[in-house]
XYZ file of C-alpha atoms in Angstrom:
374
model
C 86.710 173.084 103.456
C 83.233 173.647 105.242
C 81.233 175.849 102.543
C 78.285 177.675 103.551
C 75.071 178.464 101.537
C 73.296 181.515 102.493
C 70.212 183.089 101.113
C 69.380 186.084 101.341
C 65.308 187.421 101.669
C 63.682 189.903 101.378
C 65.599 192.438 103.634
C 63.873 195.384 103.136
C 60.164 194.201 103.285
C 61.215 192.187 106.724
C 64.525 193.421 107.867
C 65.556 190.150 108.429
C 68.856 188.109 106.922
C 68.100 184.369 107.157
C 70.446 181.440 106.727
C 69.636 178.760 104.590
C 70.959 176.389 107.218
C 71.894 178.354 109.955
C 70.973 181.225 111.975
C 73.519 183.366 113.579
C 72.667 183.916 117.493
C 74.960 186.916 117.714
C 72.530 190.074 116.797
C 71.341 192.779 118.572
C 67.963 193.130 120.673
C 67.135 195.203 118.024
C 68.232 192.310 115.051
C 66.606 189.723 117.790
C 63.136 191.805 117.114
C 63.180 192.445 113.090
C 64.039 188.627 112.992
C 61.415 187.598 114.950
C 58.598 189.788 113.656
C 59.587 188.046 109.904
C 58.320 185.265 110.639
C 55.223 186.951 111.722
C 54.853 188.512 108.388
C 55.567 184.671 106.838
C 52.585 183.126 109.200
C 50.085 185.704 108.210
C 50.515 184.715 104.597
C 50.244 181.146 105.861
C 47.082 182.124 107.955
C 45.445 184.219 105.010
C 45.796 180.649 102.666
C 43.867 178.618 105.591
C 41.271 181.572 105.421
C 41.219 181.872 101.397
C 40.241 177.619 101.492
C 36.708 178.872 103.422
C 36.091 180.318 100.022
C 35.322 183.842 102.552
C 34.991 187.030 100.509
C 38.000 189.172 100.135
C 36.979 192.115 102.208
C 37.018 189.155 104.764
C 40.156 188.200 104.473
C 41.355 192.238 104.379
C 39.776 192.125 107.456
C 41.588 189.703 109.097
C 45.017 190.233 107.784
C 44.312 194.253 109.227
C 43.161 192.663 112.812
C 46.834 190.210 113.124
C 48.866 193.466 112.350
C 47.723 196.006 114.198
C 47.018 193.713 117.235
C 49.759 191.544 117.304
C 52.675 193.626 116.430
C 53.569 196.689 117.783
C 54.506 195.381 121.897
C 57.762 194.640 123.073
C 57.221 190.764 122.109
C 58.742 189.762 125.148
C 56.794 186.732 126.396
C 57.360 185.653 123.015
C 61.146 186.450 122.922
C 61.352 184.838 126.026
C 60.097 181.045 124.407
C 63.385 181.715 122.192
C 65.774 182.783 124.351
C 64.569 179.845 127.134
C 64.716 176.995 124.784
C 68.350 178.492 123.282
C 70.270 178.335 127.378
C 68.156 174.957 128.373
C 68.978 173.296 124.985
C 72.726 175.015 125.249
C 72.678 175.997 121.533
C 74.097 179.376 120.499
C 72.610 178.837 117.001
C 69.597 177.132 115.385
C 68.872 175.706 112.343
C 66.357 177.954 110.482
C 63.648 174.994 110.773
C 64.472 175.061 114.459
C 64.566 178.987 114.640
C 61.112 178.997 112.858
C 59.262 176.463 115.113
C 60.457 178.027 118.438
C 59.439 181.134 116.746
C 56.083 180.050 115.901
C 55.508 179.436 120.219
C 56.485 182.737 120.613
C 53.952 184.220 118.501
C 51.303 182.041 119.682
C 51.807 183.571 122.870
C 51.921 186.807 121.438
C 48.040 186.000 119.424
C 46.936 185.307 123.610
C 48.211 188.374 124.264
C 46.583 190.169 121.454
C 43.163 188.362 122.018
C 43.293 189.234 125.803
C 44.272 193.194 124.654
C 41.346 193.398 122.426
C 38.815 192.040 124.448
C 40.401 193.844 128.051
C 40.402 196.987 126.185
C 36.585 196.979 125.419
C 35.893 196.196 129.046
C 37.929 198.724 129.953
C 36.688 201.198 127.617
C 40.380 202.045 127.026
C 41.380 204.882 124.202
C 44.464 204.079 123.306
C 46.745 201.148 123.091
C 50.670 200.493 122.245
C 50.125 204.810 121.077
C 47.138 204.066 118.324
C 43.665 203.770 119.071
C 42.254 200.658 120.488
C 41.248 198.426 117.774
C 37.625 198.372 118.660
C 37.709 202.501 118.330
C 39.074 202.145 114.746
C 36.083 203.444 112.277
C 33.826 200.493 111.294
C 35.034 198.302 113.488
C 33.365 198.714 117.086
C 31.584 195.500 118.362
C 32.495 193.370 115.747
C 36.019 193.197 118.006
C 34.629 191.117 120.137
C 34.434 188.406 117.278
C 38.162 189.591 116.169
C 39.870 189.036 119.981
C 37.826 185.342 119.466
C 40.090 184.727 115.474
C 43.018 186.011 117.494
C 42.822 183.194 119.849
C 41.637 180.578 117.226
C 44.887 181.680 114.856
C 46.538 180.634 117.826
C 45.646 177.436 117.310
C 45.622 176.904 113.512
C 49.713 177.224 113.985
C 49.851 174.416 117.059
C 48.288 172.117 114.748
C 50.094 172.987 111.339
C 53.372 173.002 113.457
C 53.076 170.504 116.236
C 50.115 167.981 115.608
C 52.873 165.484 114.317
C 54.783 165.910 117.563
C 54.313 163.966 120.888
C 53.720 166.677 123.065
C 50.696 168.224 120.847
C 48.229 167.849 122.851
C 50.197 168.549 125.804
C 50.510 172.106 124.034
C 46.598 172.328 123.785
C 46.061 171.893 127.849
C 49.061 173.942 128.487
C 47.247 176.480 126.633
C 43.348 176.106 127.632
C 44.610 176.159 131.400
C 46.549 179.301 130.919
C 43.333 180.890 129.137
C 41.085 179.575 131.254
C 43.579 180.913 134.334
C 43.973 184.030 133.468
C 40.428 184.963 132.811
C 39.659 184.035 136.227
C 41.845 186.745 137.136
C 40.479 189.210 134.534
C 36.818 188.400 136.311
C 38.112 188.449 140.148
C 39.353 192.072 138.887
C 36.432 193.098 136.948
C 33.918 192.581 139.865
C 36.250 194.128 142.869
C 36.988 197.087 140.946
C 34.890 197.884 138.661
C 35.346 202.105 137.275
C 31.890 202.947 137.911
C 31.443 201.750 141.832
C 34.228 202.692 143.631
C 33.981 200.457 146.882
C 37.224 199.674 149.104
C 35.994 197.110 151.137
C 35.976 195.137 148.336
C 39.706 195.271 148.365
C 42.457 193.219 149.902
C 46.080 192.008 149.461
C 44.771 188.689 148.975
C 42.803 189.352 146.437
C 45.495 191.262 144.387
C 47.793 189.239 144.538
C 45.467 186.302 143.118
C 44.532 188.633 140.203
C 48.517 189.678 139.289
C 48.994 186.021 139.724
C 46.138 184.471 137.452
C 45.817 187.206 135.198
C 49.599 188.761 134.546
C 52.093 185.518 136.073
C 50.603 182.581 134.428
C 50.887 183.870 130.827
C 53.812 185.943 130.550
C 56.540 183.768 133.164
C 55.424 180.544 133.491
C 53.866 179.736 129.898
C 56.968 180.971 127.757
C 59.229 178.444 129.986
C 56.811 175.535 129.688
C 56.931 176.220 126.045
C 60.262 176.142 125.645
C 60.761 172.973 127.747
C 57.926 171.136 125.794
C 60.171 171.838 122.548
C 62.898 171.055 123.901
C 61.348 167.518 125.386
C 62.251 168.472 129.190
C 58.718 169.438 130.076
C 58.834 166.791 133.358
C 56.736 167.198 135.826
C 59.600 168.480 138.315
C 60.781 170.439 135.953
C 56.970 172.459 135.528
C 56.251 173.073 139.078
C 59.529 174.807 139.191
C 59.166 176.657 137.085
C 55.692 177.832 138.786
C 57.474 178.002 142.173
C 59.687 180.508 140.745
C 58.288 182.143 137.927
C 54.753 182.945 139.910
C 56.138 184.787 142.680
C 58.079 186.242 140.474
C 54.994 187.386 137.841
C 53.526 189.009 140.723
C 56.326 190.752 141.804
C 56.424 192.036 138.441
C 52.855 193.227 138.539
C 53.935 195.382 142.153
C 56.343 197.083 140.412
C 54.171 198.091 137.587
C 51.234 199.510 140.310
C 53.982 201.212 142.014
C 55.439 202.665 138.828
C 52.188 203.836 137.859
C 51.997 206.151 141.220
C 55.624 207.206 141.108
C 57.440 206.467 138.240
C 58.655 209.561 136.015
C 56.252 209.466 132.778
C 59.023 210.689 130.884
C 60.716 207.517 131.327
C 57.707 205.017 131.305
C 55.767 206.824 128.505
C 52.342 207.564 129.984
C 51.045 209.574 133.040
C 49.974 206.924 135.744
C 45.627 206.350 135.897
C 45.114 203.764 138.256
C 44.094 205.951 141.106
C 40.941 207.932 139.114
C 40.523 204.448 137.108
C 39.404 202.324 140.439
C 42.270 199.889 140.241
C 42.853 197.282 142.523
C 46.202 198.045 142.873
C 49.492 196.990 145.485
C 49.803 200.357 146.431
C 46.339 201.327 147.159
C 45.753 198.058 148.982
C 48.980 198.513 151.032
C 47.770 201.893 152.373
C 44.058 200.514 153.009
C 46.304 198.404 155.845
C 48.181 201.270 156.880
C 45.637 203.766 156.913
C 44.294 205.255 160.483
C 40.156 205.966 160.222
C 40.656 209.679 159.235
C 42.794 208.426 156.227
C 41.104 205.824 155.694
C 38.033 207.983 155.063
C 39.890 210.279 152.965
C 40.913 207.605 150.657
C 37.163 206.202 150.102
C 36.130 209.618 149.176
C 38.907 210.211 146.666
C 39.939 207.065 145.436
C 38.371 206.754 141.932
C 37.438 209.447 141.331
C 37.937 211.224 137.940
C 39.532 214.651 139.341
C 42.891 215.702 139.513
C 42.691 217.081 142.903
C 40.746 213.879 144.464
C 43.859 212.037 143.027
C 46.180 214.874 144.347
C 44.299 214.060 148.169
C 45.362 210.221 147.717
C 48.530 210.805 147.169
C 48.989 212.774 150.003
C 47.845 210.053 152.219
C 50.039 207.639 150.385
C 53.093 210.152 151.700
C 51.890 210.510 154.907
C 51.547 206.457 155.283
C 55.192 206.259 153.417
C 54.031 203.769 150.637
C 57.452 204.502 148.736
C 60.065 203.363 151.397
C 57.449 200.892 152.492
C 58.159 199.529 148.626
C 61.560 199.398 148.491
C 61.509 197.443 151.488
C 59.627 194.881 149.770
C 61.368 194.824 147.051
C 64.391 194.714 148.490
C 62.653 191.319 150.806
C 61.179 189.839 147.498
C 63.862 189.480 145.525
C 66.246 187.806 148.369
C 62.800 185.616 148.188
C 63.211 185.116 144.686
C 67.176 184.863 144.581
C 66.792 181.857 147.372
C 63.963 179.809 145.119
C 66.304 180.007 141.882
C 69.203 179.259 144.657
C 66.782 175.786 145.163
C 66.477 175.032 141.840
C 67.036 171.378 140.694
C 68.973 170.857 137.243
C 69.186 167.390 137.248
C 66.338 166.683 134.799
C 67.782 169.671 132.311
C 66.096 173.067 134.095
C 68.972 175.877 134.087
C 68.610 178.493 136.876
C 70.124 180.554 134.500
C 66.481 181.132 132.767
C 65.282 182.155 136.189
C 68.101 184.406 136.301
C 67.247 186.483 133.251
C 64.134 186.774 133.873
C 64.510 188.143 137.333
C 67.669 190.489 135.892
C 65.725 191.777 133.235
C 62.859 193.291 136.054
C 64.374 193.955 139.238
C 64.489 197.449 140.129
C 63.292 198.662 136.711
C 62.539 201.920 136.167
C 59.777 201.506 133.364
């Protein structure tokens, strides 16, 4: 008779049942989450004893324990959901073991730390008010500038849980690279973005197609398609080359494609459904809809759009949008969509398996996003 030991933790602090040898991989999104964020809670304890050997006061530590809360938790987690559920369908395992679980875990959350770091820091040079529904962090009394030194722990955190969880494995410093080109990637995009659009000086000719689709590329694709697949495969010791660049033929395109929809929803999605009124006309952004109808536009609309574009005034933005009818930006959309994903749907088509890749990850990725509504 096969007998089974199970432990039970701490429910109620972490809403989380955990196996002493195995976890079950039949739960709910909702089960997938409360999992998941325990072993947050479990690394900031782990974090706060690599901090407490620096012999750092206690408000210190207080300090730092506040800034991996509230700016790590609180998203949807899922770039690092996604390092989970991509290393369960290429490994073909339904369940882990809970030293498995936690080290698959522990990517996700590193990618989650990036996330937070790049939040922090984006939301300063943004001079954003509110994030995830709370106040940025760098808006929260007594903290102001000194966030710019928080987003710079978030990332180093990051990196304290590679080493304690991966420095004894043989892709370690494989991990590292993966991680200072993805950082290094993406910021390009954050400064290609910064400099053609900045709030303040509202200049179309600055503007192209080109240009945004580098930024969604380098700034949104890299980090939250391609790195939670490489990840995985790295864990799961099918990180070949072949393997990584396609995964960047498909998971690029399909970042950016992401990105469209979220510039389109942002003009003409329903707020009740996406949570938030749409800003990125009076906030300057270099956006696929704006750039679309910069292409489309004859020189009388064209000249109505510099005039209104940016602008912080309701009926300026009203004005925009009337151009954006007029040049019919929203069946012009679903015509792309509708193009990009057979696009997409033909590269997963391509994809090779023999070294271990599953199309199926491409799959869910793409079925989780196409035609979304939020």
């Amino acid at each position: 008779m096969l007998c089974f030991f199970i432990k039970i933790v701490d429910t109620f602090k972490y809403g989380l049942w955990r196996g002493s040898f195995i976890i079950a991989d039949k739960m709910s999104k909702a089960e997938a989450r409360s999992k998941f964020e325990g072993v947050f809670y479990e690394l900031i304890e782990e974090i706060d004893a690599v901090v407490a050997e620096t012999k750092i006061a206690q408000p210190a530590r207080d300090w730092i324990r506040e800034n991996l809360k509230y700016n790590t938790i609180g998203g949807k987690l899922n770039r690092g959901l996604s390092v989970i559920d991509t290393y369960k369908l290429v490994t073909n395992k339904s369940e882990l073991t809970e030293e498995e679980y936690k080290k698959v875990a522990v990517l996700g959350w590193t990618i989650e730390l990036l996330q937070a770091y790049f939040l922090v820091a984006d939301d300063i040079m943004d001079a954003s008010k509110t994030r995830r529904g709370q106040p940025c962090w760098y808006l929260k009394p007594n903290v102001g500038m000194i966030a710019i030194n928080d987003a710079f722990i978030l990332e180093s955190v990051l990196y304290l849980l590679l080493k304690k969880y991966f420095r004894n494995t043989d892709y370690y410093v494989d991990l590292l690279d993966l991680y200072h080109e993805i950082t290094f990637f993406t910021e390009l995009g954050q400064l290609l973005d910064l400099i053609t659009a900045p709030e303040d000086q509202v200049d179309l000719s600055r503007f192209s197609l080109d240009k945004h689709t580098y930024i969604v590329t380098y700034k949104t694709a890299f980090y939250s398609f391609y790195l939670p697949v490489a990840l995985a495969l790295y864990m799961a010791g099918l990180a070949t080359k072949s393997n990584l660049e396609q995964c960047k033929k498909v998971l690029l395109p399909l970042g950016a494609y992401f990105q469209v929809q979220d510039d389109y929803l942002d003009c003409y999605g329903d707020p009740e459904v996406i949570g938030k009124i749409g800003t990125d006309i009076q906030d300057n952004k270099c956006g696929w809809v704006i750039n679309v109808a910069l292409e489309r536009a004859s020189p009388a609309q064209r000249e109505i759009l510099d005039n209104n574009y940016g602008r912080k005034d309701s009926e300026a933005e009203a004005r925009v949008k009337t151009v954006f009818k007029e040049l019919d930006i929203e069946p012009y959309y679903h015509q792309y969509e509708d193009k990009v994903a057979g696009e997409i749907r033909t590269l997963i088509d391509n994809v090779d398996e023999s070294e271990g890749l599953k199309k199926q990850v491409f799959t869910e990725f793409f079925n989780k996003i196409y035609k979304r509504q939020k």
